[in-house]
PDB file of C-alpha atoms in Angstrom:
ATOM      1  CA  MET A   1      53.935 -19.525  55.098  1.00 41.00           C
ATOM      2  CA  PRO A   2      56.880 -17.070  54.954  1.00 39.00           C
ATOM      3  CA  LYS A   3      55.830 -13.587  54.021  1.00 38.00           C
ATOM      4  CA  HIS A   4      58.131 -13.542  50.977  1.00 37.00           C
ATOM      5  CA  SER A   5      56.199 -16.424  49.450  1.00 39.00           C
ATOM      6  CA  GLN A   6      53.614 -13.797  48.543  1.00 37.00           C
ATOM      7  CA  HIS A   7      56.126 -11.871  46.443  1.00 37.00           C
ATOM      8  CA  ARG A   8      58.749 -14.190  45.096  1.00 35.00           C
ATOM      9  CA  ARG A   9      57.087 -14.374  41.669  1.00 37.00           C
ATOM     10  CA  ARG A  10      56.956 -10.585  41.338  1.00 34.00           C
ATOM     11  CA  GLY A  11      60.711 -10.046  40.978  1.00 34.00           C
ATOM     12  CA  LYS A  12      60.731  -6.671  42.753  1.00 35.00           C
ATOM     13  CA  TYR A  13      61.233  -6.796  46.500  1.00 38.00           C
ATOM     14  CA  ALA A  14      64.000  -6.204  49.025  1.00 47.00           C
ATOM     15  CA  LEU A  15      65.501  -9.294  50.633  1.00 46.00           C
ATOM     16  CA  ASP A  16      65.725  -9.219  54.407  1.00 52.00           C
ATOM     17  CA  ALA A  17      67.360 -11.744  56.766  1.00 57.00           C
ATOM     18  CA  ASP A  18      64.263 -13.975  56.845  1.00 53.00           C
ATOM     19  CA  ASP A  19      64.080 -14.016  53.030  1.00 46.00           C
ATOM     20  CA  LEU A  20      67.740 -15.019  52.716  1.00 52.00           C
ATOM     21  CA  GLU A  21      67.401 -17.770  55.294  1.00 55.00           C
ATOM     22  CA  TRP A  22      64.320 -19.149  53.536  1.00 46.00           C
ATOM     23  CA  LEU A  23      66.060 -19.082  50.137  1.00 46.00           C
ATOM     24  CA  GLU A  24      69.080 -20.938  51.504  1.00 57.00           C
ATOM     25  CA  ASN A  25      66.889 -23.724  52.861  1.00 58.00           C
ATOM     26  CA  THR A  26      64.463 -24.125  49.965  1.00 53.00           C
ATOM     27  CA  ASP A  27      64.779 -26.501  47.033  1.00 54.00           C
ATOM     28  CA  PRO A  28      65.358 -24.270  43.965  1.00 51.00           C
ATOM     29  CA  GLU A  29      62.943 -26.383  41.907  1.00 49.00           C
ATOM     30  CA  THR A  30      60.039 -25.300  44.122  1.00 49.00           C
ATOM     31  CA  LEU A  31      60.642 -21.553  43.897  1.00 50.00           C
ATOM     32  CA  ASP A  32      58.669 -20.951  40.709  1.00 60.00           C
ATOM     33  CA  GLY A  33      55.560 -22.935  41.581  1.00 66.00           C
ATOM     34  CA  PRO A  34      52.895 -22.661  44.254  1.00 70.00           C
ATOM     35  CA  PRO A  35      53.265 -24.808  47.404  1.00 68.00           C
ATOM     36  CA  GLU A  36      50.102 -26.680  46.422  1.00 66.00           C
ATOM     37  CA  GLY A  37      47.521 -26.262  43.683  1.00 68.00           C
ATOM     38  CA  ASP A  38      47.777 -25.813  39.929  1.00 84.00           C
ATOM     39  CA  ARG A  39      48.797 -22.151  39.723  1.00 91.00           C
ATOM     40  CA  TRP A  40      49.255 -19.041  41.770  1.00 93.00           C
ATOM     41  CA  SER A  41      46.131 -16.962  42.158  1.00 94.00           C
ATOM     42  CA  THR A  42      45.706 -14.689  39.143  1.00 95.00           C
ATOM     43  CA  TRP A  43      44.165 -11.922  41.254  1.00 96.00           C
ATOM     44  CA  ASP A  44      47.127  -9.566  40.825  1.00 94.00           C
ATOM     45  CA  GLN A  45      47.245 -10.162  37.063  1.00 95.00           C
ATOM     46  CA  SER A  46      44.089  -8.101  36.555  1.00 95.00           C
ATOM     47  CA  THR A  47      44.047  -4.322  36.636  1.00 95.00           C
ATOM     48  CA  PRO A  48      41.489  -2.524  38.839  1.00 95.00           C
ATOM     49  CA  THR A  49      39.151  -2.150  35.842  1.00 94.00           C
ATOM     50  CA  GLU A  50      39.476  -5.888  35.188  1.00 96.00           C
ATOM     51  CA  LYS A  51      38.193  -6.768  38.661  1.00 97.00           C
ATOM     52  CA  GLY A  52      34.659  -6.875  40.005  1.00 97.00           C
ATOM     53  CA  PRO A  53      32.795  -3.984  41.621  1.00 97.00           C
ATOM     54  CA  ARG A  54      33.873  -2.729  45.014  1.00 96.00           C
ATOM     55  CA  PRO A  55      33.494  -3.465  47.792  1.00 96.00           C
ATOM     56  CA  HIS A  56      34.717  -6.965  47.034  1.00 97.00           C
ATOM     57  CA  PRO A  57      32.600  -9.539  48.921  1.00 97.00           C
ATOM     58  CA  GLY A  58      34.079 -10.917  52.118  1.00 96.00           C
ATOM     59  CA  TRP A  59      34.071 -14.496  50.843  1.00 97.00           C
ATOM     60  CA  LEU A  60      36.435 -13.640  47.975  1.00 98.00           C
ATOM     61  CA  VAL A  61      40.073 -14.624  48.514  1.00 97.00           C
ATOM     62  CA  THR A  62      42.313 -11.792  47.313  1.00 96.00           C
ATOM     63  CA  GLU A  63      45.530 -12.603  49.177  1.00 95.00           C
ATOM     64  CA  LEU A  64      48.628 -12.775  46.968  1.00 91.00           C
ATOM     65  CA  ALA A  65      49.705 -15.992  48.687  1.00 92.00           C
ATOM     66  CA  ALA A  66      46.619 -17.820  47.410  1.00 95.00           C
ATOM     67  CA  VAL A  67      46.775 -20.640  44.899  1.00 95.00           C
ATOM     68  CA  ASP A  68      44.192 -21.920  42.421  1.00 96.00           C
ATOM     69  CA  THR A  69      43.362 -25.613  42.271  1.00 95.00           C
ATOM     70  CA  GLU A  70      41.415 -27.110  39.360  1.00 95.00           C
ATOM     71  CA  LEU A  71      38.515 -29.274  40.551  1.00 95.00           C
ATOM     72  CA  GLY A  72      36.958 -30.246  37.227  1.00 94.00           C
ATOM     73  CA  ILE A  73      34.713 -29.063  34.408  1.00 95.00           C
ATOM     74  CA  LEU A  74      31.256 -27.710  35.213  1.00 94.00           C
ATOM     75  CA  LYS A  75      30.072 -27.209  31.643  1.00 91.00           C
ATOM     76  CA  THR A  76      31.362 -27.587  28.109  1.00 89.00           C
ATOM     77  CA  GLY A  77      30.137 -25.423  25.269  1.00 82.00           C
ATOM     78  CA  LYS A  78      30.830 -24.552  21.652  1.00 78.00           C
ATOM     79  CA  GLU A  79      32.417 -21.202  22.522  1.00 81.00           C
ATOM     80  CA  ALA A  80      33.712 -21.758  26.054  1.00 88.00           C
ATOM     81  CA  ASP A  81      34.150 -24.253  28.865  1.00 93.00           C
ATOM     82  CA  VAL A  82      33.438 -23.543  32.524  1.00 95.00           C
ATOM     83  CA  HIS A  83      35.804 -24.985  35.131  1.00 96.00           C
ATOM     84  CA  LEU A  84      35.471 -25.207  38.918  1.00 97.00           C
ATOM     85  CA  ILE A  85      38.387 -23.686  40.809  1.00 97.00           C
ATOM     86  CA  SER A  86      39.228 -23.606  44.500  1.00 97.00           C
ATOM     87  CA  ARG A  87      41.197 -20.464  45.427  1.00 97.00           C
ATOM     88  CA  GLY A  88      42.737 -20.608  48.871  1.00 96.00           C
ATOM     89  CA  VAL A  89      45.650 -19.631  51.070  1.00 95.00           C
ATOM     90  CA  PRO A  90      47.547 -22.809  52.076  1.00 93.00           C
ATOM     91  CA  GLY A  91      47.611 -23.467  55.793  1.00 91.00           C
ATOM     92  CA  THR A  92      44.560 -21.281  56.484  1.00 94.00           C
ATOM     93  CA  ASP A  93      40.788 -21.509  56.249  1.00 94.00           C
ATOM     94  CA  ARG A  94      40.706 -18.770  53.591  1.00 96.00           C
ATOM     95  CA  VAL A  95      39.219 -20.518  50.557  1.00 97.00           C
ATOM     96  CA  CYS A  96      36.484 -19.870  48.001  1.00 97.00           C
ATOM     97  CA  LEU A  97      35.054 -21.641  44.962  1.00 98.00           C
ATOM     98  CA  LEU A  98      35.077 -19.879  41.591  1.00 98.00           C
ATOM     99  CA  ALA A  99      33.690 -20.674  38.160  1.00 98.00           C
ATOM    100  CA  ALA A 100      36.307 -20.025  35.468  1.00 97.00           C
ATOM    101  CA  LYS A 101      34.785 -19.486  32.042  1.00 96.00           C
ATOM    102  CA  ARG A 102      37.454 -19.970  29.381  1.00 93.00           C
ATOM    103  CA  TYR A 103      36.740 -19.066  25.796  1.00 88.00           C
ATOM    104  CA  ARG A 104      38.189 -21.558  23.374  1.00 79.00           C
ATOM    105  CA  SER A 105      41.310 -20.932  21.330  1.00 63.00           C
ATOM    106  CA  ALA A 106      40.859 -19.928  17.695  1.00 53.00           C
ATOM    107  CA  GLU A 107      41.454 -23.417  16.289  1.00 50.00           C
ATOM    108  CA  HIS A 108      38.916 -25.058  18.628  1.00 46.00           C
ATOM    109  CA  ARG A 109      36.217 -22.422  18.716  1.00 47.00           C
ATOM    110  CA  LEU A 110      32.887 -22.568  16.951  1.00 48.00           C
ATOM    111  CA  PHE A 111      30.968 -19.318  17.222  1.00 48.00           C
ATOM    112  CA  HIS A 112      27.779 -20.700  15.780  1.00 47.00           C
ATOM    113  CA  ARG A 113      25.586 -17.690  16.518  1.00 50.00           C
ATOM    114  CA  ASP A 114      27.889 -14.688  16.679  1.00 51.00           C
ATOM    115  CA  ALA A 115      27.023 -12.839  13.456  1.00 50.00           C
ATOM    116  CA  GLY A 116      23.803 -11.286  14.697  1.00 48.00           C
ATOM    117  CA  TYR A 117      25.230 -10.268  18.043  1.00 44.00           C
ATOM    118  CA  LEU A 118      28.420  -8.746  16.623  1.00 49.00           C
ATOM    119  CA  GLU A 119      26.441  -6.299  14.477  1.00 50.00           C
ATOM    120  CA  GLY A 120      26.426  -3.845  17.356  1.00 50.00           C
ATOM    121  CA  ARG A 121      30.060  -4.401  18.360  1.00 48.00           C
ATOM    122  CA  ARG A 122      32.060  -3.078  15.453  1.00 48.00           C
ATOM    123  CA  THR A 123      35.369  -1.494  16.412  1.00 44.00           C
ATOM    124  CA  ARG A 124      37.133   1.574  15.017  1.00 49.00           C
ATOM    125  CA  ASP A 125      39.795  -0.699  13.561  1.00 48.00           C
ATOM    126  CA  ASP A 126      38.693  -1.584  10.012  1.00 51.00           C
ATOM    127  CA  ARG A 127      41.344  -4.308   9.766  1.00 54.00           C
ATOM    128  CA  MET A 128      39.950  -6.000  12.855  1.00 42.00           C
ATOM    129  CA  ASN A 129      36.377  -5.675  11.587  1.00 44.00           C
ATOM    130  CA  ARG A 130      37.372  -7.318   8.295  1.00 52.00           C
ATOM    131  CA  ALA A 131      39.221 -10.089  10.110  1.00 43.00           C
ATOM    132  CA  MET A 132      36.224 -10.824  12.325  1.00 43.00           C
ATOM    133  CA  ALA A 133      33.861 -10.782   9.361  1.00 47.00           C
ATOM    134  CA  GLY A 134      36.140 -13.157   7.442  1.00 49.00           C
ATOM    135  CA  ARG A 135      36.656 -15.433  10.502  1.00 50.00           C
ATOM    136  CA  THR A 136      40.434 -15.481  10.052  1.00 50.00           C
ATOM    137  CA  ALA A 137      42.518 -16.881  12.917  1.00 51.00           C
ATOM    138  CA  PHE A 138      43.203 -13.317  14.060  1.00 49.00           C
ATOM    139  CA  GLY A 139      39.540 -12.472  13.628  1.00 49.00           C
ATOM    140  CA  LYS A 140      38.422 -15.431  15.737  1.00 52.00           C
ATOM    141  CA  GLN A 141      40.833 -14.456  18.498  1.00 52.00           C
ATOM    142  CA  ALA A 142      39.471 -10.908  18.380  1.00 52.00           C
ATOM    143  CA  ILE A 143      35.926 -12.277  18.580  1.00 56.00           C
ATOM    144  CA  ALA A 144      36.863 -14.354  21.638  1.00 57.00           C
ATOM    145  CA  GLY A 145      38.258 -11.239  23.290  1.00 62.00           C
ATOM    146  CA  GLN A 146      35.084  -9.320  22.501  1.00 76.00           C
ATOM    147  CA  TRP A 147      32.876 -12.063  23.913  1.00 80.00           C
ATOM    148  CA  ALA A 148      34.894 -12.240  27.145  1.00 88.00           C
ATOM    149  CA  VAL A 149      35.045  -8.473  27.644  1.00 91.00           C
ATOM    150  CA  ALA A 150      31.360  -8.077  26.780  1.00 89.00           C
ATOM    151  CA  GLU A 151      30.341 -10.735  29.288  1.00 93.00           C
ATOM    152  CA  PHE A 152      32.547  -9.432  32.083  1.00 95.00           C
ATOM    153  CA  SER A 153      31.367  -5.857  31.514  1.00 94.00           C
ATOM    154  CA  ALA A 154      27.752  -7.033  31.504  1.00 94.00           C
ATOM    155  CA  LEU A 155      28.202  -8.957  34.742  1.00 96.00           C
ATOM    156  CA  CYS A 156      29.738  -5.917  36.446  1.00 97.00           C
ATOM    157  CA  ARG A 157      27.012  -3.589  35.219  1.00 96.00           C
ATOM    158  CA  LEU A 158      24.140  -5.891  36.118  1.00 97.00           C
ATOM    159  CA  TYR A 159      25.609  -6.765  39.522  1.00 97.00           C
ATOM    160  CA  GLU A 160      25.735  -3.069  40.394  1.00 97.00           C
ATOM    161  CA  LEU A 161      22.134  -2.673  39.195  1.00 95.00           C
ATOM    162  CA  GLY A 162      21.014  -5.420  41.559  1.00 96.00           C
ATOM    163  CA  VAL A 163      20.218  -7.973  38.859  1.00 97.00           C
ATOM    164  CA  PRO A 164      20.780 -11.501  40.244  1.00 97.00           C
ATOM    165  CA  VAL A 165      24.002 -12.525  38.469  1.00 98.00           C
ATOM    166  CA  PRO A 166      27.167 -14.222  39.782  1.00 98.00           C
ATOM    167  CA  TYR A 167      29.642 -11.767  41.273  1.00 98.00           C
ATOM    168  CA  PRO A 168      32.251 -11.061  38.549  1.00 98.00           C
ATOM    169  CA  VAL A 169      35.626 -11.614  40.220  1.00 98.00           C
ATOM    170  CA  GLN A 170      38.072 -10.738  37.432  1.00 97.00           C
ATOM    171  CA  ILE A 171      38.975 -11.155  33.785  1.00 97.00           C
ATOM    172  CA  VAL A 172      42.380 -12.362  32.575  1.00 95.00           C
ATOM    173  CA  GLY A 173      42.641 -12.450  28.797  1.00 91.00           C
ATOM    174  CA  THR A 174      39.754 -14.622  27.655  1.00 90.00           C
ATOM    175  CA  GLU A 175      39.156 -16.209  31.075  1.00 95.00           C
ATOM    176  CA  ILE A 176      36.381 -14.840  33.285  1.00 97.00           C
ATOM    177  CA  LEU A 177      36.437 -15.797  36.948  1.00 98.00           C
ATOM    178  CA  GLN A 178      33.126 -15.423  38.732  1.00 98.00           C
ATOM    179  CA  GLU A 179      31.227 -16.528  41.789  1.00 98.00           C
ATOM    180  CA  PHE A 180      30.398 -20.230  41.783  1.00 98.00           C
ATOM    181  CA  ILE A 181      26.660 -20.711  42.084  1.00 98.00           C
ATOM    182  CA  GLY A 182      26.243 -23.927  44.020  1.00 96.00           C
ATOM    183  CA  THR A 183      27.019 -25.603  47.319  1.00 95.00           C
ATOM    184  CA  ALA A 184      30.129 -25.219  49.445  1.00 93.00           C
ATOM    185  CA  ASP A 185      31.209 -28.752  48.516  1.00 92.00           C
ATOM    186  CA  GLY A 186      31.173 -28.036  44.784  1.00 94.00           C
ATOM    187  CA  TYR A 187      27.740 -29.142  43.553  1.00 94.00           C
ATOM    188  CA  ALA A 188      26.402 -26.700  40.963  1.00 96.00           C
ATOM    189  CA  ALA A 189      22.932 -25.217  41.421  1.00 97.00           C
ATOM    190  CA  PRO A 190      20.284 -26.730  39.136  1.00 97.00           C
ATOM    191  CA  ARG A 191      19.147 -24.991  35.988  1.00 97.00           C
ATOM    192  CA  LEU A 192      15.621 -23.634  35.923  1.00 98.00           C
ATOM    193  CA  ALA A 193      14.747 -26.330  33.363  1.00 97.00           C
ATOM    194  CA  GLN A 194      15.305 -28.926  36.116  1.00 97.00           C
ATOM    195  CA  VAL A 195      13.188 -27.180  38.770  1.00 97.00           C
ATOM    196  CA  THR A 196       9.564 -28.099  39.415  1.00 95.00           C
ATOM    197  CA  GLU A 197       8.718 -26.238  42.653  1.00 96.00           C
ATOM    198  CA  GLY A 198       8.254 -22.576  43.504  1.00 97.00           C
ATOM    199  CA  LEU A 199       7.775 -21.590  39.862  1.00 98.00           C
ATOM    200  CA  ASP A 200       5.300 -18.776  40.560  1.00 98.00           C
ATOM    201  CA  ASP A 201       7.834 -16.991  42.760  1.00 98.00           C
ATOM    202  CA  LEU A 202      10.656 -17.667  40.319  1.00 98.00           C
ATOM    203  CA  TRP A 203       8.548 -16.180  37.525  1.00 98.00           C
ATOM    204  CA  GLU A 204       8.090 -12.968  39.509  1.00 98.00           C
ATOM    205  CA  GLN A 205      11.837 -12.825  40.169  1.00 98.00           C
ATOM    206  CA  LEU A 206      12.574 -13.253  36.486  1.00 98.00           C
ATOM    207  CA  VAL A 207      10.109 -10.575  35.376  1.00 98.00           C
ATOM    208  CA  SER A 208      11.687  -8.149  37.854  1.00 98.00           C
ATOM    209  CA  ALA A 209      15.182  -8.884  36.505  1.00 98.00           C
ATOM    210  CA  MET A 210      14.059  -8.528  32.885  1.00 98.00           C
ATOM    211  CA  VAL A 211      12.333  -5.226  33.626  1.00 98.00           C
ATOM    212  CA  THR A 212      15.551  -3.897  35.160  1.00 97.00           C
ATOM    213  CA  LEU A 213      17.427  -4.934  32.024  1.00 97.00           C
ATOM    214  CA  ALA A 214      14.829  -3.360  29.739  1.00 97.00           C
ATOM    215  CA  ARG A 215      14.957  -0.063  31.633  1.00 96.00           C
ATOM    216  CA  GLU A 216      18.683  -0.009  30.904  1.00 96.00           C
ATOM    217  CA  GLY A 217      17.980  -0.660  27.227  1.00 95.00           C
ATOM    218  CA  LEU A 218      19.342  -4.200  27.431  1.00 95.00           C
ATOM    219  CA  ALA A 219      18.251  -7.731  26.610  1.00 95.00           C
ATOM    220  CA  HIS A 220      19.991 -10.943  27.638  1.00 96.00           C
ATOM    221  CA  GLY A 221      19.949 -12.021  23.996  1.00 92.00           C
ATOM    222  CA  ASP A 222      19.752 -15.772  24.550  1.00 93.00           C
ATOM    223  CA  LEU A 223      17.545 -16.221  27.595  1.00 96.00           C
ATOM    224  CA  SER A 224      16.077 -19.641  28.290  1.00 96.00           C
ATOM    225  CA  PRO A 225      15.464 -22.029  31.209  1.00 97.00           C
ATOM    226  CA  TYR A 226      18.948 -23.402  30.556  1.00 95.00           C
ATOM    227  CA  ASN A 227      20.891 -20.261  31.449  1.00 94.00           C
ATOM    228  CA  LEU A 228      18.981 -19.503  34.617  1.00 98.00           C
ATOM    229  CA  LEU A 229      20.118 -21.179  37.839  1.00 98.00           C
ATOM    230  CA  VAL A 230      18.132 -21.640  41.039  1.00 98.00           C
ATOM    231  CA  ARG A 231      19.965 -21.548  44.378  1.00 97.00           C
ATOM    232  CA  ASP A 232      17.981 -21.715  47.614  1.00 95.00           C
ATOM    233  CA  GLY A 233      14.842 -20.509  45.862  1.00 96.00           C
ATOM    234  CA  ARG A 234      16.579 -17.559  44.242  1.00 97.00           C
ATOM    235  CA  LEU A 235      17.002 -17.125  40.503  1.00 98.00           C
ATOM    236  CA  VAL A 236      20.469 -16.355  39.072  1.00 98.00           C
ATOM    237  CA  VAL A 237      21.014 -15.211  35.485  1.00 97.00           C
ATOM    238  CA  ILE A 238      24.124 -16.618  33.752  1.00 96.00           C
ATOM    239  CA  ASP A 239      25.732 -16.755  30.284  1.00 93.00           C
ATOM    240  CA  LEU A 240      25.776 -13.116  29.251  1.00 92.00           C
ATOM    241  CA  PRO A 241      28.367 -12.778  26.451  1.00 87.00           C
ATOM    242  CA  GLN A 242      25.704 -11.925  23.896  1.00 86.00           C
ATOM    243  CA  ILE A 243      23.940  -9.190  25.903  1.00 91.00           C
ATOM    244  CA  VAL A 244      22.307  -6.785  23.455  1.00 91.00           C
ATOM    245  CA  ASP A 245      21.754  -3.038  23.509  1.00 92.00           C
ATOM    246  CA  VAL A 246      18.203  -3.017  22.181  1.00 92.00           C
ATOM    247  CA  ILE A 247      18.451   0.641  21.168  1.00 91.00           C
ATOM    248  CA  ALA A 248      21.840   0.675  19.424  1.00 88.00           C
ATOM    249  CA  HIS A 249      21.681  -2.781  17.838  1.00 88.00           C
ATOM    250  CA  PRO A 250      20.039  -2.798  14.378  1.00 86.00           C
ATOM    251  CA  THR A 251      17.696  -5.625  15.368  1.00 88.00           C
ATOM    252  CA  GLY A 252      17.842  -5.146  19.124  1.00 89.00           C
ATOM    253  CA  PRO A 253      14.080  -5.255  19.751  1.00 93.00           C
ATOM    254  CA  SER A 254      13.852  -8.702  18.188  1.00 94.00           C
ATOM    255  CA  PHE A 255      16.275 -10.078  20.794  1.00 94.00           C
ATOM    256  CA  LEU A 256      14.165  -8.593  23.583  1.00 96.00           C
ATOM    257  CA  ASP A 257      11.004 -10.102  22.080  1.00 96.00           C
ATOM    258  CA  ARG A 258      12.610 -13.511  21.713  1.00 96.00           C
ATOM    259  CA  ASP A 259      13.840 -13.543  25.320  1.00 97.00           C
ATOM    260  CA  ALA A 260      10.363 -12.656  26.547  1.00 97.00           C
ATOM    261  CA  ARG A 261       8.648 -15.344  24.498  1.00 97.00           C
ATOM    262  CA  ASN A 262      11.181 -18.042  25.347  1.00 97.00           C
ATOM    263  CA  VAL A 263      10.827 -17.767  29.108  1.00 98.00           C
ATOM    264  CA  ALA A 264       7.138 -16.845  29.273  1.00 98.00           C
ATOM    265  CA  THR A 265       6.198 -19.796  27.048  1.00 98.00           C
ATOM    266  CA  TRP A 266       8.180 -22.162  29.288  1.00 98.00           C
ATOM    267  CA  PHE A 267       6.595 -20.899  32.512  1.00 98.00           C
ATOM    268  CA  ALA A 268       3.120 -20.957  30.968  1.00 98.00           C
ATOM    269  CA  ALA A 269       3.632 -24.578  29.922  1.00 97.00           C
ATOM    270  CA  LYS A 270       4.543 -25.367  33.546  1.00 97.00           C
ATOM    271  CA  GLY A 271       1.235 -23.972  34.777  1.00 97.00           C
ATOM    272  CA  VAL A 272       2.196 -20.449  35.859  1.00 97.00           C
ATOM    273  CA  ARG A 273      -1.018 -18.566  35.038  1.00 97.00           C
ATOM    274  CA  THR A 274       0.527 -15.085  35.031  1.00 97.00           C
ATOM    275  CA  ALA A 275       3.125 -16.072  32.415  1.00 98.00           C
ATOM    276  CA  ASP A 276       1.912 -14.577  29.151  1.00 97.00           C
ATOM    277  CA  PRO A 277       4.383 -14.143  26.250  1.00 97.00           C
ATOM    278  CA  ASP A 278       2.490 -11.224  24.681  1.00 97.00           C
ATOM    279  CA  ALA A 279       2.028  -9.402  27.979  1.00 97.00           C
ATOM    280  CA  LEU A 280       5.702  -9.770  28.931  1.00 98.00           C
ATOM    281  CA  THR A 281       6.837  -8.620  25.498  1.00 97.00           C
ATOM    282  CA  ALA A 282       4.639  -5.531  25.700  1.00 97.00           C
ATOM    283  CA  LEU A 283       5.839  -4.759  29.250  1.00 97.00           C
ATOM    284  CA  LEU A 284       9.504  -4.989  28.337  1.00 97.00           C
ATOM    285  CA  ARG A 285       9.055  -2.871  25.219  1.00 97.00           C
ATOM    286  CA  ARG A 286       7.386  -0.143  27.295  1.00 96.00           C
ATOM    287  CA  GLU A 287      10.147  -0.243  29.895  1.00 97.00           C
ATOM    288  CA  ALA A 288      12.794  -0.010  27.156  1.00 95.00           C
ATOM    289  CA  GLY A 289      11.017   2.938  25.515  1.00 93.00           C
ATOM    290  CA  LEU A 290      10.267   0.987  22.345  1.00 90.00           C
ATOM    291  CA  ARG A 291       7.122   1.067  20.273  1.00 81.00           C
ATOM    292  CA  PRO A 292       4.639  -1.749  20.899  1.00 77.00           C
TER     293      PRO A 292
END
């Protein structure tokens, strides 16, 4: 691919002889679109603070010449849909799979459980707070932005802490691009709820992750066997828009307690003898510095 194909959508570059020759021999209708795929890579549309922690993993395609190709929907939800995207540089073997989580537009969104979580996310803008409380169109859009930013920030923070979460690639508006947890040919990893083997080891992995969260004063906020994936025997925590600061949030400890009971009860029902809801709750409260 000509080198200028990496820059022709930027609008600020110096034309050399090769650029001019390419322009003269290219159909004008193709200049604005990628050579193949559904869109140009959005990598350069995010600022450094809107991209994942450095160093970026070697598998991640960051070349400006890359294009994104939609491969289908992985999951639909009331607040957001998750799409599978292939990001690659045409004519090369540089390609990676990404999960694109897109929060719904105001008219199609149903934040059925946001009130409790938003208690700890008030802004300094009283007008925005009123709009979110009243669920106006502007308020719903602001809520979507808060959910997306909260989830991306949580992913970055937890990834750096060593918690098993997908690598957060970037955020563009209300779209979060992250590592696809699945096979190289696009099959998503199963949810914990679908797994029947290796549960004792998975339980230990989960307790370790939850302890790390608690030590940081955090709770997932909606943890269950349905937002935990299992890839090659390793647990991966997903769906983090509602992450809760258990110290700052008015009812933060209750979210921590609920997470503990949800997962411990499930593992206990599956025969994991060390899974005890009361014991896990007490452990996490101690690690978070909360009273029993």
